[in-house]
Amino acid sequence: MNHFRSMMAASVGVVRCFRLLCRRLRLPEQEIRCVHSSRSTGKCGTLFVSGIGQSAWNAAARLHTGSVFHSLPPAITVTDEADVLYGKVEVLVKGHDKAVLDSYEFFTTVAAQELGITIGQVYEPKKKIERLTVLKSVHIHKKHRVQYEMRTHYRCIEFLRLTGSTAEVFLEYIQRNLPEGVAMEVTKTAIEKIPDHILEPLWNSTPQKEQSSQ
Amino acid sequence: TVVAERNNSLSRISSAICVTHGLRAIHATATCYKHHAARIRVGKRDKPVTYEQALHPHHIAHRKGWLSQHTSNLEGEAGAAERTVEDVFIRRFIFGTFHGLLADELVIKRRGNVLVVCALLVQKVGPQKIYFLIGYTEALLSYFYKCPVKMEVQMVKDRVVYKYL
């Protein structure tokens, strides 16, 4: 029970930390000089106000009825179930632009350090290039072709020894701030208790059974 | 339109040798070796051209960025054709809606479910009309594509000229 309580306290702490982190690590506001009609409550539920002026902002807000990013802050649930424990959470991001992946890696590692999450390896798997050769002309001219290629760059960031709630919160924060044109694959490796029937080796238990049968 | 060297076979061969497009053989056919995609050829130096138009497509990822940003062209991701068709429709739609107002090509970004259309507009028409057009575009496109559509607009005095070609 104490173990559960400490885990719950830790997860509540993590949720509070997450909200503080959202406010501390908010994205820099871009200088938008003129008309900016579509308003967004920024990621992680914080509100970014651009430098237009109250009336213009209200006018812009009246333009569209359904607000996109309005969501209630996640409610804190208290359960008695044991939290899942992850030995490793691997985040693989892919993109066409290496600079974007560099900056995203910086953002992720800094966020993890601020939240106290242990970072394992951060490495760059080799890029993959998909090439295709097509005919240049609509009709005949077989010797003249055009070649295109699509490059996919990768970055893998590993986080070690996380609890389920920490992983959920952290991954949600990371994914809400994923840049456009970048895809993410997450691999979680959970730690489970060894089942009881495997815990004791067979050769220890069977002599007792033989003795009991005799 | 541009069939400059077709008369003299010698001149054709000599010009072909200078231009290597991956093939190092002598080209004896018509001007198929020239690339036409997304290029404005140099002329009398009187045509103003933006940065996007001046740089050729082989400069993408080196000196140019991407105009349409989504994940479907990455390794192992699907839906490239659908996104491309959507993009083409959106570009034509906005070119028609904001007729004469677009300063440069649109930038279309997809973040999760949301479609973000970033446009540079020239200050030809008053702000009320711009507000109306933006709201109209957002509403119509969100009904077409069943996803939230947001426009991020920046106003510019004139089209920004990079070069004269």
Tab-separated table of C-alpha atoms in Angstrom:
chain	number	residue	atom	x	y	z
A	1	MET	CA	0.000	0.000	0.000
A	2	ASN	CA	2.785	2.377	0.865
A	3	HIS	CA	4.366	1.521	-2.433
A	4	PHE	CA	1.117	2.358	-4.253
A	5	ARG	CA	0.667	5.573	-2.327
A	6	SER	CA	4.158	6.707	-3.134
A	7	MET	CA	3.568	5.866	-6.807
A	8	MET	CA	0.298	7.785	-6.799
A	9	ALA	CA	1.980	10.713	-5.121
A	10	ALA	CA	4.710	10.508	-7.705
A	11	SER	CA	2.191	10.461	-10.553
A	12	VAL	CA	0.282	13.424	-9.089
A	13	GLY	CA	3.594	15.174	-8.743
A	14	VAL	CA	4.327	14.351	-12.357
A	15	VAL	CA	0.982	15.781	-13.524
A	16	ARG	CA	1.604	18.986	-11.598
A	17	CYS	CA	5.130	19.044	-12.955
A	18	PHE	CA	3.738	18.606	-16.440
A	19	ARG	CA	1.520	21.662	-16.087
A	20	LEU	CA	4.360	23.724	-14.660
A	21	LEU	CA	6.589	22.494	-17.429
A	22	CYS	CA	4.021	23.537	-20.030
A	23	ARG	CA	4.111	27.022	-18.661
A	24	ARG	CA	7.891	27.087	-18.301
A	25	LEU	CA	8.764	25.554	-21.623
A	26	ARG	CA	6.182	27.285	-23.772
A	27	LEU	CA	7.003	27.761	-27.387
A	28	PRO	CA	8.294	31.224	-28.345
A	29	GLU	CA	5.568	33.422	-29.772
A	30	GLN	CA	6.236	34.312	-33.365
A	31	GLU	CA	6.083	37.900	-34.398
A	32	ILE	CA	2.987	38.062	-36.504
A	33	ARG	CA	2.638	41.572	-37.725
A	34	CYS	CA	-0.879	41.799	-39.064
A	35	VAL	CA	-4.055	39.808	-39.486
A	36	HIS	CA	-4.089	36.590	-37.526
A	37	SER	CA	-7.651	35.479	-37.438
A	38	SER	CA	-7.465	31.864	-36.381
A	39	ARG	CA	-6.663	31.631	-32.734
A	40	SER	CA	-5.410	28.557	-31.049
A	41	THR	CA	-5.118	27.751	-27.413
A	42	GLY	CA	-1.550	26.613	-27.595
A	43	LYS	CA	-0.432	23.116	-27.062
A	44	CYS	CA	-0.630	21.681	-23.595
A	45	GLY	CA	-3.695	23.781	-22.843
A	46	THR	CA	-1.930	27.111	-22.263
A	47	LEU	CA	-3.284	30.183	-24.021
A	48	PHE	CA	-1.025	32.230	-26.284
A	49	VAL	CA	-2.186	35.743	-26.963
A	50	SER	CA	-0.693	37.432	-30.011
A	51	GLY	CA	-0.108	41.162	-30.130
A	52	ILE	CA	-3.297	42.225	-31.929
A	53	GLY	CA	-5.458	43.879	-29.296
A	54	GLN	CA	-8.452	42.781	-27.337
A	55	SER	CA	-11.203	43.795	-29.804
A	56	ALA	CA	-9.498	42.298	-32.834
A	57	TRP	CA	-8.887	39.087	-30.917
A	58	ASN	CA	-12.551	38.946	-29.936
A	59	ALA	CA	-13.603	39.613	-33.514
A	60	ALA	CA	-11.305	36.847	-34.713
A	61	ALA	CA	-12.649	34.515	-32.054
A	62	ARG	CA	-16.226	35.074	-33.232
A	63	LEU	CA	-15.352	33.956	-36.746
A	64	HIS	CA	-15.303	30.249	-36.067
A	65	THR	CA	-17.675	28.580	-33.670
A	66	GLY	CA	-15.913	25.298	-32.953
A	67	SER	CA	-12.707	25.972	-31.044
A	68	VAL	CA	-10.143	23.420	-31.954
A	69	PHE	CA	-7.782	23.041	-29.035
A	70	HIS	CA	-10.193	23.611	-26.179
A	71	SER	CA	-9.921	20.585	-23.988
A	72	LEU	CA	-10.440	20.114	-20.293
A	73	PRO	CA	-7.242	19.557	-18.349
A	74	PRO	CA	-6.816	15.824	-17.676
A	75	ALA	CA	-8.541	14.786	-14.461
A	76	ILE	CA	-6.407	13.085	-11.840
A	77	THR	CA	-7.669	9.556	-11.162
A	78	VAL	CA	-6.650	7.604	-8.112
A	79	THR	CA	-6.653	3.817	-8.469
A	80	ASP	CA	-5.412	0.925	-6.429
A	81	GLU	CA	-4.040	-0.919	-9.459
A	82	ALA	CA	-0.304	-1.148	-9.727
A	83	ASP	CA	1.190	1.238	-12.250
A	84	VAL	CA	2.887	-0.341	-15.266
A	85	LEU	CA	6.664	-0.106	-15.103
A	86	TYR	CA	8.654	0.474	-18.247
A	87	GLY	CA	12.268	-0.567	-18.448
A	88	LYS	CA	12.783	1.365	-21.646
A	89	VAL	CA	10.732	3.732	-23.813
A	90	GLU	CA	12.237	4.244	-27.269
A	91	VAL	CA	11.086	7.181	-29.321
A	92	LEU	CA	12.037	7.014	-33.002
A	93	VAL	CA	11.335	10.188	-34.975
A	94	LYS	CA	11.523	10.335	-38.739
A	95	GLY	CA	11.534	13.354	-40.984
A	96	HIS	CA	12.747	14.774	-44.249
A	97	ASP	CA	14.722	17.612	-42.653
A	98	LYS	CA	17.682	16.832	-40.422
A	99	ALA	CA	17.667	20.310	-38.839
A	100	VAL	CA	14.092	19.831	-37.653
A	101	LEU	CA	15.019	16.501	-36.079
A	102	ASP	CA	18.047	18.111	-34.392
A	103	SER	CA	15.913	20.769	-32.795
A	104	TYR	CA	13.258	18.251	-31.757
A	105	GLU	CA	15.925	16.087	-30.143
A	106	PHE	CA	17.182	19.098	-28.177
A	107	PHE	CA	13.632	19.887	-27.056
A	108	THR	CA	12.917	16.290	-25.988
A	109	THR	CA	16.165	15.830	-24.080
A	110	VAL	CA	15.793	19.139	-22.255
A	111	ALA	CA	12.195	18.314	-21.341
A	112	ALA	CA	13.242	14.917	-20.024
A	113	GLN	CA	16.059	16.457	-17.968
A	114	GLU	CA	13.693	19.021	-16.482
A	115	LEU	CA	11.226	16.291	-15.527
A	116	GLY	CA	13.960	14.095	-14.078
A	117	ILE	CA	13.583	11.281	-16.605
A	118	THR	CA	16.741	9.245	-17.220
A	119	ILE	CA	17.858	9.459	-20.815
A	120	GLY	CA	19.524	6.395	-22.318
A	121	GLN	CA	21.073	6.436	-25.754
A	122	VAL	CA	20.416	9.234	-28.239
A	123	TYR	CA	21.618	8.124	-31.639
A	124	GLU	CA	20.980	8.628	-35.309
A	125	PRO	CA	20.140	5.543	-37.411
A	126	LYS	CA	21.295	5.761	-41.008
A	127	LYS	CA	19.074	7.680	-43.419
A	128	LYS	CA	17.066	5.789	-46.030
A	129	ILE	CA	16.722	7.079	-49.557
A	130	GLU	CA	13.928	5.885	-51.836
A	131	ARG	CA	14.767	6.554	-55.467
A	132	LEU	CA	12.580	6.249	-58.515
A	133	THR	CA	13.336	6.688	-62.189
A	134	VAL	CA	10.491	7.702	-64.508
A	135	LEU	CA	10.265	8.582	-68.158
A	136	LYS	CA	10.715	12.264	-68.807
A	137	SER	CA	8.440	12.449	-71.823
A	138	VAL	CA	4.762	11.598	-72.156
A	139	HIS	CA	5.320	9.630	-75.363
A	140	ILE	CA	8.449	7.671	-76.458
A	141	HIS	CA	11.958	9.056	-75.721
A	142	LYS	CA	12.873	6.038	-73.673
A	143	LYS	CA	16.457	7.141	-73.144
A	144	HIS	CA	15.509	10.310	-71.286
A	145	ARG	CA	14.386	9.804	-67.744
A	146	VAL	CA	14.047	11.794	-64.552
A	147	GLN	CA	15.182	10.542	-61.170
A	148	TYR	CA	13.553	11.542	-57.885
A	149	GLU	CA	14.495	10.591	-54.387
A	150	MET	CA	12.861	10.813	-51.003
A	151	ARG	CA	15.139	10.932	-47.990
A	152	THR	CA	14.019	9.861	-44.540
A	153	HIS	CA	16.251	10.832	-41.628
A	154	TYR	CA	15.892	9.129	-38.266
A	155	ARG	CA	16.627	9.951	-34.648
A	156	CYS	CA	16.228	7.542	-31.753
A	157	ILE	CA	15.947	8.711	-28.154
A	158	GLU	CA	15.721	6.182	-25.330
A	159	PHE	CA	14.321	6.822	-21.882
A	160	LEU	CA	15.001	4.383	-19.070
A	161	ARG	CA	13.015	3.262	-16.041
A	162	LEU	CA	9.711	5.117	-16.309
A	163	THR	CA	6.386	4.499	-14.623
A	164	GLY	CA	3.242	4.195	-16.728
A	165	SER	CA	1.810	7.543	-15.698
A	166	THR	CA	5.114	9.341	-16.283
A	167	ALA	CA	5.395	7.758	-19.701
A	168	GLU	CA	1.824	8.728	-20.631
A	169	VAL	CA	2.225	12.326	-19.562
A	170	PHE	CA	5.663	12.751	-21.093
A	171	LEU	CA	4.700	11.125	-24.378
A	172	GLU	CA	1.573	13.250	-24.607
A	173	TYR	CA	3.638	16.385	-24.109
A	174	ILE	CA	6.189	15.251	-26.682
A	175	GLN	CA	3.542	14.330	-29.228
A	176	ARG	CA	1.578	17.533	-28.902
A	177	ASN	CA	4.729	19.422	-29.789
A	178	LEU	CA	5.700	17.239	-32.734
A	179	PRO	CA	6.542	19.435	-35.726
A	180	GLU	CA	4.629	19.052	-38.988
A	181	GLY	CA	6.276	16.601	-41.372
A	182	VAL	CA	7.757	14.528	-38.558
A	183	ALA	CA	6.482	11.068	-37.651
A	184	MET	CA	7.082	9.250	-34.375
A	185	GLU	CA	7.209	5.574	-33.432
A	186	VAL	CA	7.204	4.640	-29.768
A	187	THR	CA	8.384	1.280	-28.442
A	188	LYS	CA	7.733	0.574	-24.773
A	189	THR	CA	9.389	-2.310	-22.950
A	190	ALA	CA	7.455	-3.165	-19.796
A	191	ILE	CA	8.809	-4.902	-16.698
A	192	GLU	CA	6.550	-7.605	-15.291
A	193	LYS	CA	6.690	-9.758	-12.211
A	194	ILE	CA	7.822	-13.326	-12.953
A	195	PRO	CA	4.795	-15.678	-12.729
A	196	ASP	CA	4.799	-17.836	-9.592
A	197	HIS	CA	4.920	-21.174	-11.384
A	198	ILE	CA	8.266	-20.235	-12.982
A	199	LEU	CA	9.720	-18.687	-9.838
A	200	GLU	CA	10.729	-21.951	-8.209
A	201	PRO	CA	12.767	-24.423	-10.338
A	202	LEU	CA	11.071	-27.790	-10.879
A	203	TRP	CA	13.895	-29.896	-9.432
A	204	ASN	CA	13.381	-28.197	-6.048
A	205	SER	CA	9.639	-28.861	-5.872
A	206	THR	CA	9.249	-32.453	-7.326
A	207	PRO	CA	11.256	-34.368	-4.554
A	208	GLN	CA	8.840	-32.856	-2.004
A	209	LYS	CA	5.888	-34.088	-4.072
A	210	GLU	CA	7.388	-37.595	-4.294
A	211	GLN	CA	7.937	-37.582	-0.567
A	212	SER	CA	4.372	-36.384	0.069
A	213	SER	CA	2.931	-39.056	-2.308
A	214	GLN	CA	4.986	-41.729	-0.549
B	1	THR	CA	8.650	26.639	-77.297
B	2	VAL	CA	12.338	26.551	-76.547
B	3	VAL	CA	13.940	24.513	-79.285
B	4	ALA	CA	17.076	26.567	-79.602
B	5	GLU	CA	19.685	24.258	-81.082
B	6	ARG	CA	18.090	21.908	-83.551
B	7	ASN	CA	19.618	22.904	-86.862
B	8	ASN	CA	23.227	21.976	-86.704
B	9	SER	CA	23.882	18.435	-85.495
B	10	LEU	CA	27.418	19.417	-84.479
B	11	SER	CA	26.187	22.191	-82.217
B	12	ARG	CA	23.659	19.793	-80.721
B	13	ILE	CA	26.321	17.262	-79.884
B	14	SER	CA	28.686	19.843	-78.419
B	15	SER	CA	26.012	21.357	-76.203
B	16	ALA	CA	24.909	17.897	-75.100
B	17	ILE	CA	28.434	17.030	-73.981
B	18	CYS	CA	28.603	20.122	-71.766
B	19	VAL	CA	25.336	19.301	-70.021
B	20	THR	CA	25.485	15.976	-68.144
B	21	HIS	CA	22.200	14.855	-66.629
B	22	GLY	CA	23.506	11.531	-65.309
B	23	LEU	CA	23.986	10.099	-68.801
B	24	ARG	CA	27.401	10.587	-70.318
B	25	ALA	CA	26.511	9.524	-73.859
B	26	ILE	CA	26.017	11.717	-76.883
B	27	HIS	CA	22.403	12.793	-77.251
B	28	ALA	CA	21.247	12.781	-80.825
B	29	THR	CA	17.555	13.417	-80.151
B	30	ALA	CA	15.541	16.581	-79.663
B	31	THR	CA	15.707	18.739	-76.527
B	32	CYS	CA	14.501	16.037	-74.164
B	33	TYR	CA	17.548	16.444	-71.986
B	34	LYS	CA	16.344	19.838	-70.761
B	35	HIS	CA	14.486	20.054	-67.484
B	36	HIS	CA	11.374	22.177	-67.417
B	37	ALA	CA	9.954	21.503	-63.982
B	38	ALA	CA	9.286	24.553	-61.796
B	39	ARG	CA	11.854	26.696	-63.573
B	40	ILE	CA	11.733	30.202	-64.986
B	41	ARG	CA	14.440	30.609	-67.603
B	42	VAL	CA	16.650	33.673	-67.669
B	43	GLY	CA	15.433	36.326	-70.116
B	44	LYS	CA	15.741	40.047	-70.594
B	45	ARG	CA	16.184	40.726	-66.837
B	46	ASP	CA	12.860	42.579	-66.652
B	47	LYS	CA	10.642	39.899	-65.033
B	48	PRO	CA	10.502	40.143	-61.197
B	49	VAL	CA	10.714	36.753	-59.561
B	50	THR	CA	10.388	35.628	-55.916
B	51	TYR	CA	12.927	33.477	-54.056
B	52	GLU	CA	10.668	30.465	-54.395
B	53	GLN	CA	10.377	30.849	-58.163
B	54	ALA	CA	14.037	31.740	-58.738
B	55	LEU	CA	15.483	28.583	-57.168
B	56	HIS	CA	15.121	25.362	-59.122
B	57	PRO	CA	13.687	22.165	-57.586
B	58	HIS	CA	17.070	20.493	-57.155
B	59	HIS	CA	17.764	23.142	-54.492
B	60	ILE	CA	14.989	21.776	-52.254
B	61	ALA	CA	16.452	20.776	-48.871
B	62	HIS	CA	19.615	22.722	-49.700
B	63	ARG	CA	18.524	26.308	-50.324
B	64	LYS	CA	14.751	25.909	-50.364
B	65	GLY	CA	12.242	24.508	-47.908
B	66	TRP	CA	9.143	22.465	-48.460
B	67	LEU	CA	5.826	24.005	-49.401
B	68	SER	CA	3.716	21.114	-48.244
B	69	GLN	CA	4.631	19.423	-44.958
B	70	HIS	CA	3.125	16.087	-44.048
B	71	THR	CA	4.378	12.680	-43.041
B	72	SER	CA	3.006	10.505	-45.835
B	73	ASN	CA	6.179	10.629	-47.948
B	74	LEU	CA	8.314	9.199	-45.162
B	75	GLU	CA	9.500	5.600	-45.143
B	76	GLY	CA	6.709	3.308	-43.995
B	77	GLU	CA	3.939	5.901	-44.026
B	78	ALA	CA	0.829	5.786	-46.208
B	79	GLY	CA	-1.548	8.242	-47.834
B	80	ALA	CA	0.829	10.221	-50.058
B	81	ALA	CA	-1.518	10.358	-53.035
B	82	GLU	CA	-4.503	11.535	-50.967
B	83	ARG	CA	-2.479	14.302	-49.318
B	84	THR	CA	-1.131	15.441	-52.676
B	85	VAL	CA	-4.598	15.622	-54.228
B	86	GLU	CA	-5.850	17.578	-51.198
B	87	ASP	CA	-2.917	19.962	-51.488
B	88	VAL	CA	-3.518	20.595	-55.175
B	89	PHE	CA	-7.189	21.311	-54.531
B	90	ILE	CA	-6.402	23.627	-51.623
B	91	ARG	CA	-3.873	25.594	-53.659
B	92	ARG	CA	-6.292	26.096	-56.550
B	93	PHE	CA	-9.154	26.932	-54.192
B	94	ILE	CA	-7.198	29.575	-52.325
B	95	PHE	CA	-5.684	30.965	-55.499
B	96	GLY	CA	-9.220	31.542	-56.712
B	97	THR	CA	-10.652	32.803	-53.422
B	98	PHE	CA	-7.860	35.281	-52.784
B	99	HIS	CA	-7.555	36.238	-56.403
B	100	GLY	CA	-4.742	38.719	-57.008
B	101	LEU	CA	-3.951	38.821	-53.293
B	102	LEU	CA	-1.435	36.023	-52.930
B	103	ALA	CA	2.137	37.248	-52.737
B	104	ASP	CA	3.791	33.855	-52.869
B	105	GLU	CA	3.089	30.137	-52.884
B	106	LEU	CA	1.036	28.685	-50.053
B	107	VAL	CA	2.604	26.621	-47.301
B	108	ILE	CA	0.386	23.744	-46.169
B	109	LYS	CA	1.165	22.028	-42.875
B	110	ARG	CA	-0.535	19.095	-41.237
B	111	ARG	CA	-0.275	18.795	-37.474
B	112	GLY	CA	-2.213	15.762	-36.300
B	113	ASN	CA	-5.714	16.248	-37.623
B	114	VAL	CA	-5.399	19.968	-38.233
B	115	LEU	CA	-4.705	21.425	-41.660
B	116	VAL	CA	-2.839	24.721	-41.417
B	117	VAL	CA	-2.684	26.884	-44.516
B	118	CYS	CA	-0.088	29.645	-44.323
B	119	ALA	CA	-0.464	32.440	-46.844
B	120	LEU	CA	1.250	35.707	-47.639
B	121	LEU	CA	-1.269	38.312	-48.784
B	122	VAL	CA	-0.731	41.627	-50.470
B	123	GLN	CA	-2.466	44.648	-48.898
B	124	LYS	CA	-4.718	45.378	-51.835
B	125	VAL	CA	-8.102	45.001	-50.161
B	126	GLY	CA	-9.423	46.183	-46.770
B	127	PRO	CA	-9.171	44.031	-43.629
B	128	GLN	CA	-12.923	43.341	-43.407
B	129	LYS	CA	-12.878	41.542	-46.738
B	130	ILE	CA	-9.766	39.609	-45.776
B	131	TYR	CA	-11.425	38.494	-42.527
B	132	PHE	CA	-14.473	37.358	-44.439
B	133	LEU	CA	-12.430	35.429	-47.009
B	134	ILE	CA	-10.383	33.727	-44.310
B	135	GLY	CA	-13.490	32.650	-42.400
B	136	TYR	CA	-15.176	31.468	-45.566
B	137	THR	CA	-12.117	29.431	-46.605
B	138	GLU	CA	-11.744	27.858	-43.163
B	139	ALA	CA	-15.416	26.911	-42.959
B	140	LEU	CA	-15.678	25.483	-46.483
B	141	LEU	CA	-12.435	23.551	-46.377
B	142	SER	CA	-13.240	22.088	-42.963
B	143	TYR	CA	-16.538	20.827	-44.340
B	144	PHE	CA	-14.822	19.378	-47.416
B	145	TYR	CA	-12.061	17.588	-45.548
B	146	LYS	CA	-13.847	16.850	-42.266
B	147	CYS	CA	-10.967	18.196	-40.229
B	148	PRO	CA	-10.175	21.524	-38.565
B	149	VAL	CA	-8.670	23.952	-41.065
B	150	LYS	CA	-6.803	27.022	-39.859
B	151	MET	CA	-5.371	29.826	-41.915
B	152	GLU	CA	-2.313	31.719	-40.798
B	153	VAL	CA	-2.029	34.857	-42.804
B	154	GLN	CA	0.685	37.457	-43.016
B	155	MET	CA	0.184	40.717	-44.881
B	156	VAL	CA	2.909	42.127	-47.059
B	157	LYS	CA	3.065	45.508	-48.810
B	158	ASP	CA	4.296	44.178	-52.152
B	159	ARG	CA	5.488	40.911	-53.573
B	160	VAL	CA	9.058	40.439	-52.389
B	161	VAL	CA	11.311	40.387	-55.418
B	162	TYR	CA	14.478	38.276	-55.190
B	163	LYS	CA	15.764	38.607	-58.736
B	164	TYR	CA	14.883	39.912	-62.165
B	165	LEU	CA	15.022	37.179	-64.819
